[in-house]
mmCIF file of C-alpha atoms in Angstrom:
data_model
loop_
_atom_site.group_PDB
_atom_site.id
_atom_site.type_symbol
_atom_site.label_atom_id
_atom_site.label_comp_id
_atom_site.label_asym_id
_atom_site.label_seq_id
_atom_site.Cartn_x
_atom_site.Cartn_y
_atom_site.Cartn_z
ATOM 1 C CA UNK A 1 -99.604 127.290 153.296
ATOM 2 C CA UNK A 2 -101.849 124.676 155.029
ATOM 3 C CA UNK A 3 -100.558 122.309 157.707
ATOM 4 C CA UNK A 4 -100.764 119.452 155.199
ATOM 5 C CA UNK A 5 -98.577 121.365 152.870
ATOM 6 C CA UNK A 6 -96.070 122.305 155.458
ATOM 7 C CA UNK A 7 -95.558 118.714 156.492
ATOM 8 C CA UNK A 8 -95.143 117.623 152.788
ATOM 9 C CA UNK A 9 -92.553 120.295 152.241
ATOM 10 C CA UNK A 10 -90.788 119.339 155.283
ATOM 11 C CA UNK A 11 -90.887 115.784 154.397
ATOM 12 C CA UNK A 12 -89.469 116.341 150.791
ATOM 13 C CA UNK A 13 -86.888 118.693 152.242
ATOM 14 C CA UNK A 14 -85.672 115.801 154.546
ATOM 15 C CA UNK A 15 -85.903 113.085 151.849
ATOM 16 C CA UNK A 16 -83.653 115.545 149.600
ATOM 17 C CA UNK A 17 -81.236 116.183 152.268
ATOM 18 C CA UNK A 18 -80.962 112.358 152.847
ATOM 19 C CA UNK A 19 -80.410 111.696 149.196
ATOM 20 C CA UNK A 20 -77.987 114.220 148.708
ATOM 21 C CA UNK A 21 -75.991 113.041 151.436
ATOM 22 C CA UNK A 22 -75.902 109.509 150.034
ATOM 23 C CA UNK A 23 -74.955 110.353 146.521
ATOM 24 C CA UNK A 24 -72.395 113.130 147.113
ATOM 25 C CA UNK A 25 -69.222 112.246 148.710
ATOM 26 C CA UNK A 26 -65.686 113.542 149.239
ATOM 27 C CA UNK A 27 -62.562 111.991 150.246
ATOM 28 C CA UNK A 28 -59.231 113.665 151.660
ATOM 29 C CA UNK A 29 -56.065 111.594 152.152
ATOM 30 C CA UNK A 30 -52.368 112.095 152.961
ATOM 31 C CA UNK A 31 -49.802 109.493 152.091
ATOM 32 C CA UNK A 32 -46.214 108.762 152.817
ATOM 33 C CA UNK A 33 -44.510 106.636 150.294
ATOM 34 C CA UNK A 34 -41.180 105.108 150.808
ATOM 35 C CA UNK A 35 -39.946 104.366 147.185
ATOM 36 C CA UNK A 36 -36.691 102.806 146.008
ATOM 37 C CA UNK A 37 -34.919 103.977 142.671
ATOM 38 C CA UNK A 38 -33.553 102.029 139.846
ATOM 39 C CA UNK A 39 -32.866 102.764 136.147
ATOM 40 C CA UNK A 40 -30.683 104.633 134.000
ATOM 41 C CA UNK A 41 -30.296 108.234 132.211
ATOM 42 C CA UNK A 42 -28.556 107.912 128.757
ATOM 43 C CA UNK A 43 -26.908 110.687 126.646
ATOM 44 C CA UNK A 44 -25.346 109.633 123.480
ATOM 45 C CA UNK A 45 -23.147 106.712 124.266
ATOM 46 C CA UNK A 46 -22.828 107.500 127.957
ATOM 47 C CA UNK A 47 -25.190 105.447 130.521
ATOM 48 C CA UNK A 48 -25.355 106.801 133.929
ATOM 49 C CA UNK A 49 -27.085 104.215 136.678
ATOM 50 C CA UNK A 50 -29.076 106.134 139.190
ATOM 51 C CA UNK A 51 -28.189 103.817 142.171
ATOM 52 C CA UNK A 52 -24.550 102.784 141.194
ATOM 53 C CA UNK A 53 -23.420 106.075 139.627
ATOM 54 C CA UNK A 54 -25.660 108.831 140.848
ATOM 55 C CA UNK A 55 -26.233 107.670 144.401
ATOM 56 C CA UNK A 56 -29.950 107.202 144.477
ATOM 57 C CA UNK A 57 -31.533 104.922 147.121
ATOM 58 C CA UNK A 58 -34.632 104.657 149.022
ATOM 59 C CA UNK A 59 -36.387 108.079 149.409
ATOM 60 C CA UNK A 60 -39.746 109.141 151.344
ATOM 61 C CA UNK A 61 -42.292 111.290 149.519
ATOM 62 C CA UNK A 62 -45.611 112.969 150.503
ATOM 63 C CA UNK A 63 -48.839 112.903 148.570
ATOM 64 C CA UNK A 64 -52.080 114.850 149.115
ATOM 65 C CA UNK A 65 -55.241 113.958 147.481
ATOM 66 C CA UNK A 66 -58.883 115.154 147.398
ATOM 67 C CA UNK A 67 -61.668 113.597 145.485
ATOM 68 C CA UNK A 68 -65.380 114.485 144.782
ATOM 69 C CA UNK A 69 -68.287 112.059 143.447
ATOM 70 C CA UNK A 70 -71.528 113.194 142.561
ATOM 71 C CA UNK A 71 -74.822 111.866 141.165
ATOM 72 C CA UNK A 72 -74.776 113.717 137.651
ATOM 73 C CA UNK A 73 -74.375 110.656 135.169
ATOM 74 C CA UNK A 74 -72.735 112.544 132.055
ATOM 75 C CA UNK A 75 -70.243 114.225 134.246
ATOM 76 C CA UNK A 76 -67.161 112.390 135.563
ATOM 77 C CA UNK A 77 -66.164 112.331 139.230
ATOM 78 C CA UNK A 78 -62.875 114.493 140.025
ATOM 79 C CA UNK A 79 -59.711 113.319 141.817
ATOM 80 C CA UNK A 80 -56.805 115.683 142.273
ATOM 81 C CA UNK A 81 -53.479 114.516 143.694
ATOM 82 C CA UNK A 82 -50.100 116.346 144.323
ATOM 83 C CA UNK A 83 -46.841 114.316 144.944
ATOM 84 C CA UNK A 84 -43.464 116.194 145.977
ATOM 85 C CA UNK A 85 -40.658 113.939 144.416
ATOM 86 C CA UNK A 86 -37.664 116.288 144.557
ATOM 87 C CA UNK A 87 -34.506 114.581 145.586
ATOM 88 C CA UNK A 88 -30.901 115.489 145.362
ATOM 89 C CA UNK A 89 -28.024 112.943 145.839
ATOM 90 C CA UNK A 90 -24.377 112.626 145.763
ATOM 91 C CA UNK A 91 -22.373 110.305 143.381
ATOM 92 C CA UNK A 92 -19.414 109.570 141.357
ATOM 93 C CA UNK A 93 -18.691 109.035 137.552
ATOM 94 C CA UNK A 94 -15.647 108.336 135.471
ATOM 95 C CA UNK A 95 -14.454 111.108 132.907
ATOM 96 C CA UNK A 96 -17.590 111.224 130.612
ATOM 97 C CA UNK A 97 -19.749 113.558 128.396
ATOM 98 C CA UNK A 98 -23.278 113.887 129.450
ATOM 99 C CA UNK A 99 -25.966 116.302 128.036
ATOM 100 C CA UNK A 100 -23.273 118.283 126.172
ATOM 101 C CA UNK A 101 -21.083 118.798 129.305
ATOM 102 C CA UNK A 102 -18.088 117.207 130.750
ATOM 103 C CA UNK A 103 -18.427 115.395 134.183
ATOM 104 C CA UNK A 104 -15.593 113.879 136.306
ATOM 105 C CA UNK A 105 -15.599 112.307 139.575
ATOM 106 C CA UNK A 106 -17.796 113.599 142.404
ATOM 107 C CA UNK A 107 -21.313 114.743 140.780
ATOM 108 C CA UNK A 108 -24.551 116.189 142.611
ATOM 109 C CA UNK A 109 -27.696 114.980 140.960
ATOM 110 C CA UNK A 110 -31.212 116.673 141.484
ATOM 111 C CA UNK A 111 -33.942 114.451 139.792
ATOM 112 C CA UNK A 112 -37.203 116.096 140.410
ATOM 113 C CA UNK A 113 -40.434 114.216 139.310
ATOM 114 C CA UNK A 114 -42.770 116.163 141.158
ATOM 115 C CA UNK A 115 -46.290 116.217 139.619
ATOM 116 C CA UNK A 116 -49.946 116.991 139.929
ATOM 117 C CA UNK A 117 -52.622 114.601 138.628
ATOM 118 C CA UNK A 118 -56.108 115.428 137.484
ATOM 119 C CA UNK A 119 -58.394 112.127 137.356
ATOM 120 C CA UNK A 120 -61.527 112.121 135.736
ATOM 121 C CA UNK A 121 -63.459 108.873 136.187
ATOM 122 C CA UNK A 122 -66.927 107.005 136.059
ATOM 123 C CA UNK A 123 -68.226 104.679 138.697
ATOM 124 C CA UNK A 124 -69.239 101.517 136.594
ATOM 125 C CA UNK A 125 -69.899 99.626 139.606
ATOM 126 C CA UNK A 126 -70.623 100.530 143.193
ATOM 127 C CA UNK A 127 -71.668 97.828 145.725
ATOM 128 C CA UNK A 128 -69.381 95.405 147.537
ATOM 129 C CA UNK A 129 -67.397 95.443 144.339
ATOM 130 C CA UNK A 130 -66.307 98.878 143.127
ATOM 131 C CA UNK A 131 -64.879 99.689 139.643
ATOM 132 C CA UNK A 132 -63.740 103.034 138.324
ATOM 133 C CA UNK A 133 -62.494 103.692 134.600
ATOM 134 C CA UNK A 134 -61.535 107.019 133.315
ATOM 135 C CA UNK A 135 -58.534 109.373 132.438
ATOM 136 C CA UNK A 136 -55.428 110.468 134.380
ATOM 137 C CA UNK A 137 -53.960 113.860 133.289
ATOM 138 C CA UNK A 138 -50.385 114.037 134.820
ATOM 139 C CA UNK A 139 -48.567 117.220 134.958
ATOM 140 C CA UNK A 140 -44.882 117.170 135.601
ATOM 141 C CA UNK A 141 -42.910 120.117 136.972
ATOM 142 C CA UNK A 142 -39.276 118.908 137.376
ATOM 143 C CA UNK A 143 -35.880 118.245 135.842
ATOM 144 C CA UNK A 144 -32.638 116.072 135.804
ATOM 145 C CA UNK A 145 -29.896 118.248 136.847
ATOM 146 C CA UNK A 146 -26.439 116.921 137.063
ATOM 147 C CA UNK A 147 -23.576 118.983 138.200
ATOM 148 C CA UNK A 148 -19.739 118.555 138.415
ATOM 149 C CA UNK A 149 -18.704 119.299 141.846
ATOM 150 C CA UNK A 150 -15.115 120.411 140.903
ATOM 151 C CA UNK A 151 -15.830 122.236 137.698
ATOM 152 C CA UNK A 152 -19.389 123.321 138.105
ATOM 153 C CA UNK A 153 -20.332 122.264 134.819
ATOM 154 C CA UNK A 154 -23.916 121.320 134.556
ATOM 155 C CA UNK A 155 -26.198 119.112 132.457
ATOM 156 C CA UNK A 156 -29.835 120.360 132.993
ATOM 157 C CA UNK A 157 -32.842 118.848 131.394
ATOM 158 C CA UNK A 158 -36.517 120.087 132.260
ATOM 159 C CA UNK A 159 -39.244 117.481 132.770
ATOM 160 C CA UNK A 160 -42.360 119.491 132.253
ATOM 161 C CA UNK A 161 -44.495 117.132 130.191
ATOM 162 C CA UNK A 162 -48.260 116.888 130.367
ATOM 163 C CA UNK A 163 -48.909 113.073 129.960
ATOM 164 C CA UNK A 164 -52.685 111.645 129.653
ATOM 165 C CA UNK A 165 -53.126 108.265 130.545
ATOM 166 C CA UNK A 166 -55.978 105.484 130.906
ATOM 167 C CA UNK A 167 -57.079 105.115 134.611
ATOM 168 C CA UNK A 168 -58.759 102.221 136.150
ATOM 169 C CA UNK A 169 -59.472 101.022 139.916
ATOM 170 C CA UNK A 170 -61.230 98.269 141.623
ATOM 171 C CA UNK A 171 -61.882 97.512 145.101
ATOM 172 C CA UNK A 172 -63.731 94.470 147.026
ATOM 173 C CA UNK A 173 -65.117 95.339 150.354
ATOM 174 C CA UNK A 174 -65.458 92.542 153.039
ATOM 175 C CA UNK A 175 -69.060 92.972 154.383
ATOM 176 C CA UNK A 176 -69.524 94.066 157.790
ATOM 177 C CA UNK A 177 -65.713 94.495 158.383
ATOM 178 C CA UNK A 178 -64.817 97.956 156.981
ATOM 179 C CA UNK A 179 -61.993 96.271 155.191
ATOM 180 C CA UNK A 180 -61.405 96.333 151.510
ATOM 181 C CA UNK A 181 -58.726 95.104 149.023
ATOM 182 C CA UNK A 182 -58.102 97.227 145.979
ATOM 183 C CA UNK A 183 -55.791 98.134 143.096
ATOM 184 C CA UNK A 184 -55.285 101.149 140.811
ATOM 185 C CA UNK A 185 -53.453 101.726 137.552
ATOM 186 C CA UNK A 186 -52.860 104.777 135.380
ATOM 187 C CA UNK A 187 -50.718 103.951 132.379
ATOM 188 C CA UNK A 188 -49.770 104.949 128.558
ATOM 189 C CA UNK A 189 -47.423 103.451 126.003
ATOM 190 C CA UNK A 190 -46.616 105.407 122.560
ATOM 191 C CA UNK A 191 -43.748 105.135 120.325
ATOM 192 C CA UNK A 192 -40.551 104.495 122.649
ATOM 193 C CA UNK A 193 -42.159 106.361 125.656
ATOM 194 C CA UNK A 194 -44.131 104.790 128.260
ATOM 195 C CA UNK A 195 -45.444 105.642 131.907
ATOM 196 C CA UNK A 196 -47.025 103.245 134.390
ATOM 197 C CA UNK A 197 -48.212 104.030 137.895
ATOM 198 C CA UNK A 198 -49.900 101.238 139.894
ATOM 199 C CA UNK A 199 -50.767 100.182 143.426
ATOM 200 C CA UNK A 200 -52.347 97.419 145.305
ATOM 201 C CA UNK A 201 -53.950 98.368 148.769
ATOM 202 C CA UNK A 202 -55.634 97.185 151.853
ATOM 203 C CA UNK A 203 -57.923 99.659 153.498
ATOM 204 C CA UNK A 204 -59.612 99.554 156.864
ATOM 205 C CA UNK A 205 -62.357 101.825 157.741
ATOM 206 C CA UNK A 206 -62.906 103.565 161.081
ATOM 207 C CA UNK A 207 -66.275 105.384 160.731
ATOM 208 C CA UNK A 208 -65.425 108.211 158.524
ATOM 209 C CA UNK A 209 -61.697 107.763 158.794
ATOM 210 C CA UNK A 210 -59.597 105.054 156.901
ATOM 211 C CA UNK A 211 -56.104 103.723 157.186
ATOM 212 C CA UNK A 212 -54.629 102.048 154.115
ATOM 213 C CA UNK A 213 -51.599 100.022 153.508
ATOM 214 C CA UNK A 214 -50.238 99.242 149.908
ATOM 215 C CA UNK A 215 -47.360 98.724 147.564
ATOM 216 C CA UNK A 216 -46.847 101.302 144.833
ATOM 217 C CA UNK A 217 -44.561 101.118 141.743
ATOM 218 C CA UNK A 218 -44.102 103.975 139.140
ATOM 219 C CA UNK A 219 -42.086 103.094 136.071
ATOM 220 C CA UNK A 220 -41.331 105.390 132.993
ATOM 221 C CA UNK A 221 -39.301 105.376 129.841
ATOM 222 C CA UNK A 222 -39.122 108.830 128.017
ATOM 223 C CA UNK A 223 -36.675 108.999 124.913
ATOM 224 C CA UNK A 224 -35.207 112.098 123.564
ATOM 225 C CA UNK A 225 -36.098 114.694 126.097
ATOM 226 C CA UNK A 226 -33.494 117.276 125.099
ATOM 227 C CA UNK A 227 -31.309 114.297 123.688
ATOM 228 C CA UNK A 228 -31.376 112.718 126.965
ATOM 229 C CA UNK A 229 -33.435 109.130 127.633
ATOM 230 C CA UNK A 230 -34.457 108.204 130.904
ATOM 231 C CA UNK A 231 -35.632 104.642 131.982
ATOM 232 C CA UNK A 232 -36.611 104.371 135.867
ATOM 233 C CA UNK A 233 -38.486 102.790 138.197
ATOM 234 C CA UNK A 234 -39.449 103.925 141.926
ATOM 235 C CA UNK A 235 -40.991 101.262 143.822
ATOM 236 C CA UNK A 236 -42.018 100.627 147.462
ATOM 237 C CA UNK A 237 -44.645 100.370 150.383
ATOM 238 C CA UNK A 238 -46.933 103.450 151.400
ATOM 239 C CA UNK A 239 -49.167 104.273 154.184
ATOM 240 C CA UNK A 240 -52.134 106.645 153.961
ATOM 241 C CA UNK A 241 -54.785 108.012 156.282
ATOM 242 C CA UNK A 242 -57.779 109.991 155.293
ATOM 243 C CA UNK A 243 -61.457 110.784 155.667
ATOM 244 C CA UNK A 244 -64.291 109.506 153.535
ATOM 245 C CA UNK A 245 -67.462 111.521 153.758
#
């Protein structure tokens, strides 16, 4: 190889490395969300309120997320996130029938809405204004379990659905500040069922690191899961820390 060829090869390698560094990115993030419950669970003519009857209040949840963005136009970018939403509370109900069992007085309720999201999305704008659109596939691995503390009779309903949702996100970056304002939404509605998970956020960058403050609301209406209907809302502020490579 001539000296000129060697210099050209070295230059091309340096340019290739620079370009790949610019167009391939990754983000890792940890989030603490303080959410308050509201809503009801219904079986037949019996309605139980999550707050008043079952004792649910504010709860803290941890979420971990990672995303990879790449330069291949036809392939979507990928984000994975997992949140543990397994909560057990004590409540009190009158003598009722719920989920095929008799409940009376003190009950223990386990509501587990733990889920994993696979988000496939495309960047349609990427400047000071950034817009992503795509698909969220949410995989629930949970249950609604209500146990009478005196008789040990238990209503146990699995929540292990896979739900596809439309996904959209938008952020506006304030030049030369490292600060951005944004919003994100995953949602679907069909028949008498619906699921919506949205957030608004304020993010401050510090080099590769970032700090994000925001408000998140997750609401869902699920009819006739093992003859039980659930209509619930969890909403509250959150704090995220992460790295953006």
